[in-house]
XYZ file of C-alpha atoms in Angstrom:
133
model
C 0.014 -0.017 0.059
C 1.295 3.465 -0.816
C 1.895 6.049 1.668
C 2.246 9.781 1.589
C 5.742 11.027 0.660
C 7.123 13.561 3.135
C 10.208 15.518 1.916
C 12.137 17.538 4.610
C 13.841 20.794 3.202
C 15.719 23.504 4.956
C 12.558 25.654 4.972
C 10.126 22.899 6.261
C 8.614 19.834 4.968
C 6.542 19.069 1.829
C 3.924 16.190 1.839
C 3.010 14.546 -1.528
C -0.141 12.406 -1.396
C -0.138 8.717 -2.573
C -2.805 9.631 -5.072
C -0.585 12.389 -6.694
C 2.380 9.884 -6.900
C 0.079 7.441 -8.653
C -1.292 10.036 -10.859
C 2.119 11.030 -11.978
C 2.960 7.253 -12.898
C -0.441 6.952 -14.748
C 0.163 10.205 -16.655
C 3.598 8.947 -17.644
C 2.178 5.777 -19.106
C -0.547 7.605 -20.974
C 1.734 10.214 -22.381
C 3.291 7.671 -24.661
C 0.394 7.222 -27.008
C -1.847 4.621 -25.593
C 0.477 1.609 -25.918
C -0.266 0.605 -22.389
C -3.409 0.944 -20.211
C -3.154 0.633 -16.298
C -5.023 -2.384 -15.097
C -5.323 -4.388 -11.924
C -3.224 -7.432 -11.390
C -5.870 -9.578 -13.121
C -5.918 -7.535 -16.302
C -9.290 -5.730 -15.594
C -9.122 -2.243 -17.006
C -9.896 0.378 -14.310
C -11.879 3.562 -14.435
C -9.821 6.425 -13.283
C -12.425 9.163 -13.077
C -12.534 11.900 -10.510
C -12.574 10.626 -6.981
C -11.984 6.979 -7.895
C -8.064 7.035 -7.074
C -8.695 4.445 -4.318
C -8.838 1.869 -7.209
C -5.555 3.146 -8.626
C -3.756 1.893 -5.357
C -4.561 -1.764 -6.496
C -2.638 -1.026 -9.853
C 0.188 1.119 -9.028
C 2.246 0.531 -5.970
C 5.004 2.845 -4.904
C 7.163 2.339 -1.903
C 9.558 4.866 -0.605
C 12.829 3.297 0.706
C 15.745 5.162 2.203
C 17.418 4.951 -1.222
C 14.395 6.100 -3.382
C 11.174 4.855 -4.965
C 10.248 1.203 -5.735
C 7.549 1.283 -8.382
C 5.271 -1.521 -9.519
C 2.459 -1.144 -12.017
C 0.234 -3.476 -13.718
C -0.667 -2.830 -17.455
C -2.277 -4.315 -20.523
C -0.328 -3.862 -23.603
C -1.583 -2.912 -27.118
C -0.633 -5.618 -29.638
C 1.864 -3.551 -31.652
C 5.689 -3.055 -31.872
C 8.265 -4.397 -29.661
C 7.117 -5.334 -26.109
C 10.713 -4.851 -24.676
C 11.093 -1.485 -26.387
C 7.643 -0.216 -25.104
C 8.410 -1.399 -21.620
C 11.666 0.320 -21.567
C 10.360 3.556 -22.834
C 7.687 3.599 -20.321
C 9.871 2.599 -17.300
C 12.204 5.537 -18.319
C 9.462 8.034 -18.663
C 7.800 6.916 -15.158
C 11.434 7.324 -13.750
C 12.078 10.673 -15.322
C 8.631 12.052 -14.255
C 9.015 11.102 -10.624
C 12.414 12.555 -10.452
C 11.209 15.789 -12.064
C 8.216 16.282 -9.833
C 9.428 14.926 -6.600
C 13.284 15.226 -6.653
C 13.456 11.708 -5.241
C 15.749 8.946 -6.907
C 14.018 6.017 -8.402
C 15.543 2.565 -7.355
C 13.341 0.398 -9.679
C 10.333 0.383 -12.011
C 8.649 -2.852 -12.422
C 6.091 -3.088 -14.993
C 3.913 -6.359 -14.842
C 2.154 -7.108 -18.121
C -0.995 -8.951 -17.124
C -2.567 -8.921 -20.791
C -2.469 -7.897 -24.344
C -5.324 -6.267 -26.103
C -5.745 -6.606 -29.863
C -7.651 -4.381 -32.264
C -11.140 -5.750 -32.676
C -13.256 -4.401 -35.462
C -16.839 -4.706 -34.938
C -19.164 -5.659 -37.854
C -20.593 -2.100 -38.267
C -17.062 -0.473 -38.230
C -15.887 -3.163 -40.688
C -18.654 -2.421 -43.137
C -17.783 1.327 -43.053
C -14.212 0.596 -43.637
C -15.149 -1.488 -46.761
C -17.553 0.842 -48.190
C -14.902 3.634 -48.107
C -12.851 1.728 -50.575
């Protein structure tokens, strides 16, 4: 379970809520064009609407250790491109964004792929594509 992050400075202390940390990770993933969707550990896609951040804690786990953050996030991948390349890009983006917004070192980013989604064309959409030719 994630806890709030408290950063002590020479002027006082700053506390960043667990929801904000999870949102930074989620936004990092989404900023790379929808190649991944945050899900729970069983592959169920979650609704991250306003005030539903408690569900995010089941999908994004951020632990603060004396050496920095340990991040674990469950995702469903889009069926396209190199899986390892996509995972590398997302893990680097998560690391960069957490450092940028919190100034705390990131020890590890573990992305757990729990599913792959493929492009499904429903009959109605298929008919529109064929009639456009």
